[in-house]
């Protein structure tokens, strides 16, 4: 039996099309081509951007990204440490770079646009540019003061327009830069440029996302890593917004630690006197106001219990629990503002936890009888200081008690139908 041959195609064969290949250069040849093009473009940054755009199809930007950015920023290839490799040969350097530009925000912003256009055109350069900027920040000691200033301005502008992430700032925490004061000085110039592009909220939000909000003190040597020193340094430099931000962040961190420790002590059922002593010491040590503590106490006290899911039982459970801790709350609600904050916290808690909706009035009356809340605070809350959550429900619950308080304040203490004092109607 004959085997049938498989059919074959005949005719012209086409070679698979190869991708355009980049010209292969050594770094020095790459440098010479780049320097020549920048010198020909001169101070016309639009021409510089067009040159970089068109040359990228011929030069291997991916392989020589570090050389590319070294030259655009410093005008020369940089050796490890930041010294210029070609410092003695002006033919291998260019003056059309960031370090040779005028030291003003508008000029540096125009240079920043060159980087923006280049990275938008060649997206693969994004990571390489980030690495380059981290490297340049490590090299700050090798640059003159004016070069450091221009680099700080460029960094701030690029952070503002989103070309760079805030994580580049980690390079500033290097010991040698911190000890010599270069890190803090550079940071001030960088933040000024950044805030010229974006508002303070945007800047601080970026710092939080990069987990740098808690590391700002590391810009200073260990013996100067205090909030007060940071605040004075940056406020004197015209960056009060950043000083205020750090104070808030430090306060939040302190409060979290305090809340964690309080929760632990309450779960262990420590004596109230010991808890009071501990809280007062922490307030003094961290300069915390009473208004910041009262809300934490309420949260910890309410988190210390596994609450009953039945509405008719949870009120009784809550009153028993809160009666035990009323003396603790009373110590830290000695100011009118603290009392209002506590009332608002109770209101929000009862609204957010539906089983407590009907318990709000009973909790307030308990706190009134235990001298945690004054009638002035309750009346002020009722008239103007309540929050929106469940407002109509809670105001309705409090109506009769508020009326009694107002009458008592005027010396007109009414009696109920059974001949008893109306206060007795508000039983716990």
CSV table of N, CA and C in Angstrom, one decimal, residues 303-385:
chain,number,residue,atom,x,y,z
A,303,UNK,N,-16.0,48.7,74.8
A,303,UNK,CA,-15.4,47.5,74.1
A,303,UNK,C,-15.0,46.4,75.1
A,304,UNK,N,-15.2,46.7,76.4
A,304,UNK,CA,-14.7,45.7,77.4
A,304,UNK,C,-15.8,44.7,77.7
A,305,UNK,N,-16.9,44.7,77.0
A,305,UNK,CA,-18.0,43.8,77.3
A,305,UNK,C,-18.5,43.2,76.0
A,306,UNK,N,-19.0,41.9,76.2
A,306,UNK,CA,-19.7,41.2,75.1
A,306,UNK,C,-21.2,41.5,75.3
A,307,UNK,N,-21.8,42.4,74.5
A,307,UNK,CA,-23.1,42.8,74.7
A,307,UNK,C,-24.2,41.8,74.3
A,308,UNK,N,-25.3,41.8,75.1
A,308,UNK,CA,-26.4,41.0,74.8
A,308,UNK,C,-27.1,41.5,73.5
A,309,UNK,N,-27.5,40.6,72.6
A,309,UNK,CA,-28.1,40.9,71.4
A,309,UNK,C,-29.6,41.3,71.5
A,310,UNK,N,-30.2,41.1,72.6
A,310,UNK,CA,-31.6,41.4,72.8
A,310,UNK,C,-31.8,42.8,73.4
A,311,UNK,N,-32.5,43.6,72.7
A,311,UNK,CA,-32.7,45.0,73.0
A,311,UNK,C,-33.2,45.2,74.4
A,312,UNK,N,-34.2,44.3,74.9
A,312,UNK,CA,-34.8,44.5,76.2
A,312,UNK,C,-33.8,44.2,77.3
A,313,UNK,N,-32.7,43.4,77.0
A,313,UNK,CA,-31.8,43.1,78.0
A,313,UNK,C,-30.5,43.9,78.0
A,314,UNK,N,-30.2,44.5,76.8
A,314,UNK,CA,-28.9,45.2,76.7
A,314,UNK,C,-28.9,46.5,77.5
A,315,UNK,N,-30.0,47.1,77.7
A,315,UNK,CA,-30.1,48.4,78.4
A,315,UNK,C,-29.7,48.1,79.9
A,316,UNK,N,-30.3,47.1,80.4
A,316,UNK,CA,-30.0,46.8,81.8
A,316,UNK,C,-28.5,46.4,82.0
A,317,UNK,N,-28.0,45.6,81.0
A,317,UNK,CA,-26.6,45.3,81.1
A,317,UNK,C,-25.7,46.5,81.0
A,318,UNK,N,-26.0,47.4,80.1
A,318,UNK,CA,-25.2,48.6,79.9
A,318,UNK,C,-25.2,49.5,81.1
A,319,UNK,N,-26.4,49.7,81.7
A,319,UNK,CA,-26.4,50.6,82.9
A,319,UNK,C,-25.6,50.0,84.1
A,320,UNK,N,-25.7,48.7,84.2
A,320,UNK,CA,-24.9,48.1,85.3
A,320,UNK,C,-23.4,48.2,85.0
A,321,UNK,N,-23.0,48.1,83.8
A,321,UNK,CA,-21.6,48.2,83.4
A,321,UNK,C,-21.1,49.6,83.6
A,322,UNK,N,-21.9,50.6,83.1
A,322,UNK,CA,-21.5,52.0,83.1
A,322,UNK,C,-21.5,52.6,84.5
A,323,UNK,N,-22.4,52.1,85.3
A,323,UNK,CA,-22.5,52.5,86.7
A,323,UNK,C,-21.1,52.2,87.4
A,324,UNK,N,-20.6,51.1,87.0
A,324,UNK,CA,-19.3,50.7,87.6
A,324,UNK,C,-18.2,51.6,87.2
A,325,UNK,N,-18.2,52.1,86.0
A,325,UNK,CA,-17.1,53.0,85.5
A,325,UNK,C,-17.5,54.5,85.4
A,326,UNK,N,-18.6,54.8,86.0
A,326,UNK,CA,-19.0,56.3,86.0
A,326,UNK,C,-18.0,57.1,86.8
A,327,UNK,N,-17.4,56.6,87.9
A,327,UNK,CA,-16.4,57.4,88.7
A,327,UNK,C,-15.2,57.7,87.8
A,328,UNK,N,-14.8,56.7,86.9
A,328,UNK,CA,-13.6,56.9,86.0
A,328,UNK,C,-13.9,58.0,85.0
A,329,UNK,N,-15.1,58.0,84.4
A,329,UNK,CA,-15.5,59.0,83.4
A,329,UNK,C,-15.6,60.4,84.1
A,330,UNK,N,-16.1,60.4,85.3
A,330,UNK,CA,-16.3,61.7,86.0
A,330,UNK,C,-15.0,62.4,86.2
A,331,UNK,N,-13.9,61.7,86.5
A,331,UNK,CA,-12.6,62.3,86.7
A,331,UNK,C,-12.1,63.1,85.4
A,332,UNK,N,-12.5,62.5,84.2
A,332,UNK,CA,-12.0,63.1,83.0
A,332,UNK,C,-13.1,63.8,82.2
A,333,UNK,N,-14.1,64.3,82.9
A,333,UNK,CA,-15.2,65.1,82.3
A,333,UNK,C,-15.4,66.3,83.1
A,334,UNK,N,-14.3,66.9,83.6
A,334,UNK,CA,-14.4,68.1,84.5
A,334,UNK,C,-14.6,69.4,83.7
A,335,UNK,N,-14.5,69.3,82.4
A,335,UNK,CA,-14.7,70.5,81.5
A,335,UNK,C,-15.9,70.4,80.7
A,336,UNK,N,-16.6,71.5,80.4
A,336,UNK,CA,-17.8,71.5,79.6
A,336,UNK,C,-17.6,70.9,78.3
A,337,UNK,N,-16.5,71.1,77.6
A,337,UNK,CA,-16.2,70.6,76.3
A,337,UNK,C,-16.1,69.1,76.4
A,338,UNK,N,-15.4,68.6,77.4
A,338,UNK,CA,-15.3,67.1,77.6
A,338,UNK,C,-16.6,66.4,77.8
A,339,UNK,N,-17.5,67.1,78.5
A,339,UNK,CA,-18.9,66.5,78.7
A,339,UNK,C,-19.6,66.5,77.4
A,340,UNK,N,-19.5,67.5,76.6
A,340,UNK,CA,-20.2,67.5,75.2
A,340,UNK,C,-19.6,66.4,74.3
A,341,UNK,N,-18.3,66.2,74.4
A,341,UNK,CA,-17.7,65.2,73.6
A,341,UNK,C,-18.2,63.8,74.0
A,342,UNK,N,-18.3,63.6,75.3
A,342,UNK,CA,-18.8,62.3,75.8
A,342,UNK,C,-20.3,62.1,75.4
A,343,UNK,N,-21.1,63.2,75.5
A,343,UNK,CA,-22.5,63.0,75.0
A,343,UNK,C,-22.6,62.7,73.6
A,344,UNK,N,-21.8,63.3,72.8
A,344,UNK,CA,-21.8,63.0,71.3
A,344,UNK,C,-21.3,61.6,71.0
A,345,UNK,N,-20.3,61.1,71.8
A,345,UNK,CA,-19.8,59.7,71.7
A,345,UNK,C,-20.9,58.8,72.0
A,346,UNK,N,-21.7,59.0,73.1
A,346,UNK,CA,-22.8,58.2,73.5
A,346,UNK,C,-23.8,58.1,72.4
A,347,UNK,N,-24.2,59.3,71.9
A,347,UNK,CA,-25.2,59.4,70.8
A,347,UNK,C,-24.8,58.6,69.6
A,348,UNK,N,-23.5,58.8,69.2
A,348,UNK,CA,-23.0,58.0,68.0
A,348,UNK,C,-23.0,56.5,68.2
A,349,UNK,N,-22.6,56.1,69.4
A,349,UNK,CA,-22.6,54.7,69.8
A,349,UNK,C,-24.0,54.1,69.8
A,350,UNK,N,-24.9,54.8,70.4
A,350,UNK,CA,-26.3,54.2,70.4
A,350,UNK,C,-26.9,54.2,69.0
A,351,UNK,N,-26.5,55.1,68.2
A,351,UNK,CA,-27.1,55.1,66.8
A,351,UNK,C,-26.4,53.9,66.0
A,352,UNK,N,-25.1,53.8,66.1
A,352,UNK,CA,-24.4,52.8,65.3
A,352,UNK,C,-24.6,51.4,65.8
A,353,UNK,N,-25.1,51.2,67.1
A,353,UNK,CA,-25.4,49.9,67.6
A,353,UNK,C,-26.9,49.9,67.9
A,354,UNK,N,-27.7,49.4,67.0
A,354,UNK,CA,-29.1,49.5,67.0
A,354,UNK,C,-29.8,49.0,68.3
A,355,UNK,N,-29.2,48.0,69.0
A,355,UNK,CA,-29.8,47.5,70.2
A,355,UNK,C,-29.7,48.6,71.3
A,356,UNK,N,-28.9,49.6,71.2
A,356,UNK,CA,-28.8,50.6,72.2
A,356,UNK,C,-29.7,51.8,71.9
A,357,UNK,N,-30.4,51.8,70.8
A,357,UNK,CA,-31.2,53.0,70.5
A,357,UNK,C,-32.1,53.5,71.6
A,358,UNK,N,-32.8,52.6,72.3
A,358,UNK,CA,-33.7,53.0,73.4
A,358,UNK,C,-33.0,53.2,74.7
A,359,UNK,N,-31.7,52.9,74.8
A,359,UNK,CA,-31.0,53.1,76.0
A,359,UNK,C,-30.3,54.4,76.2
A,360,UNK,N,-30.3,55.3,75.2
A,360,UNK,CA,-29.6,56.5,75.2
A,360,UNK,C,-30.0,57.4,76.4
A,361,UNK,N,-31.3,57.6,76.6
A,361,UNK,CA,-31.8,58.5,77.6
A,361,UNK,C,-31.4,58.0,79.0
A,362,UNK,N,-31.5,56.7,79.2
A,362,UNK,CA,-31.2,56.0,80.5
A,362,UNK,C,-29.7,56.2,80.8
A,363,UNK,N,-28.8,56.1,79.8
A,363,UNK,CA,-27.4,56.3,80.0
A,363,UNK,C,-27.1,57.8,80.4
A,364,UNK,N,-27.8,58.7,79.7
A,364,UNK,CA,-27.5,60.1,80.1
A,364,UNK,C,-28.0,60.4,81.5
A,365,UNK,N,-29.2,59.9,81.9
A,365,UNK,CA,-29.7,60.1,83.2
A,365,UNK,C,-28.7,59.5,84.3
A,366,UNK,N,-28.2,58.3,84.0
A,366,UNK,CA,-27.2,57.7,84.8
A,366,UNK,C,-26.0,58.6,85.0
A,367,UNK,N,-25.5,59.1,83.9
A,367,UNK,CA,-24.3,60.0,84.0
A,367,UNK,C,-24.6,61.3,84.8
A,368,UNK,N,-25.8,61.8,84.6
A,368,UNK,CA,-26.3,63.0,85.3
A,368,UNK,C,-26.3,62.7,86.9
A,369,UNK,N,-26.9,61.6,87.3
A,369,UNK,CA,-27.0,61.3,88.7
A,369,UNK,C,-25.6,60.9,89.3
A,370,UNK,N,-24.7,60.4,88.4
A,370,UNK,CA,-23.3,60.1,88.9
A,370,UNK,C,-22.3,61.2,88.8
A,371,UNK,N,-22.8,62.4,88.5
A,371,UNK,CA,-22.0,63.6,88.3
A,371,UNK,C,-21.0,63.5,87.2
A,372,UNK,N,-21.2,62.7,86.2
A,372,UNK,CA,-20.4,62.7,85.1
A,372,UNK,C,-20.8,63.8,84.1
A,373,UNK,N,-22.1,64.1,84.0
A,373,UNK,CA,-22.6,65.1,83.1
A,373,UNK,C,-23.3,66.2,84.0
A,374,UNK,N,-23.1,67.4,83.6
A,374,UNK,CA,-23.9,68.5,84.3
A,374,UNK,C,-25.1,68.9,83.5
A,375,UNK,N,-26.1,69.5,84.2
A,375,UNK,CA,-27.3,69.9,83.5
A,375,UNK,C,-27.0,70.9,82.3
A,376,UNK,N,-25.9,71.8,82.6
A,376,UNK,CA,-25.6,72.7,81.5
A,376,UNK,C,-25.1,72.0,80.2
A,377,UNK,N,-24.3,71.0,80.4
A,377,UNK,CA,-23.8,70.2,79.2
A,377,UNK,C,-25.0,69.5,78.5
A,378,UNK,N,-25.9,69.0,79.3
A,378,UNK,CA,-27.0,68.3,78.7
A,378,UNK,C,-27.9,69.2,77.9
A,379,UNK,N,-28.2,70.4,78.5
A,379,UNK,CA,-29.0,71.4,77.9
A,379,UNK,C,-28.4,71.9,76.6
A,380,UNK,N,-27.1,72.2,76.7
A,380,UNK,CA,-26.3,72.6,75.5
A,380,UNK,C,-26.3,71.6,74.4
A,381,UNK,N,-26.1,70.3,74.8
A,381,UNK,CA,-26.2,69.3,73.8
A,381,UNK,C,-27.6,69.2,73.1
A,382,UNK,N,-28.6,69.4,73.9
A,382,UNK,CA,-30.0,69.3,73.4
A,382,UNK,C,-30.3,70.4,72.4
A,383,UNK,N,-29.9,71.6,72.8
A,383,UNK,CA,-30.2,72.8,72.0
A,383,UNK,C,-29.4,72.9,70.7
A,384,UNK,N,-28.1,72.6,70.8
A,384,UNK,CA,-27.2,73.0,69.7
A,384,UNK,C,-26.0,72.0,69.4
A,385,UNK,N,-25.6,71.2,70.4
A,385,UNK,CA,-24.4,70.5,70.2
A,385,UNK,C,-24.5,69.0,69.9
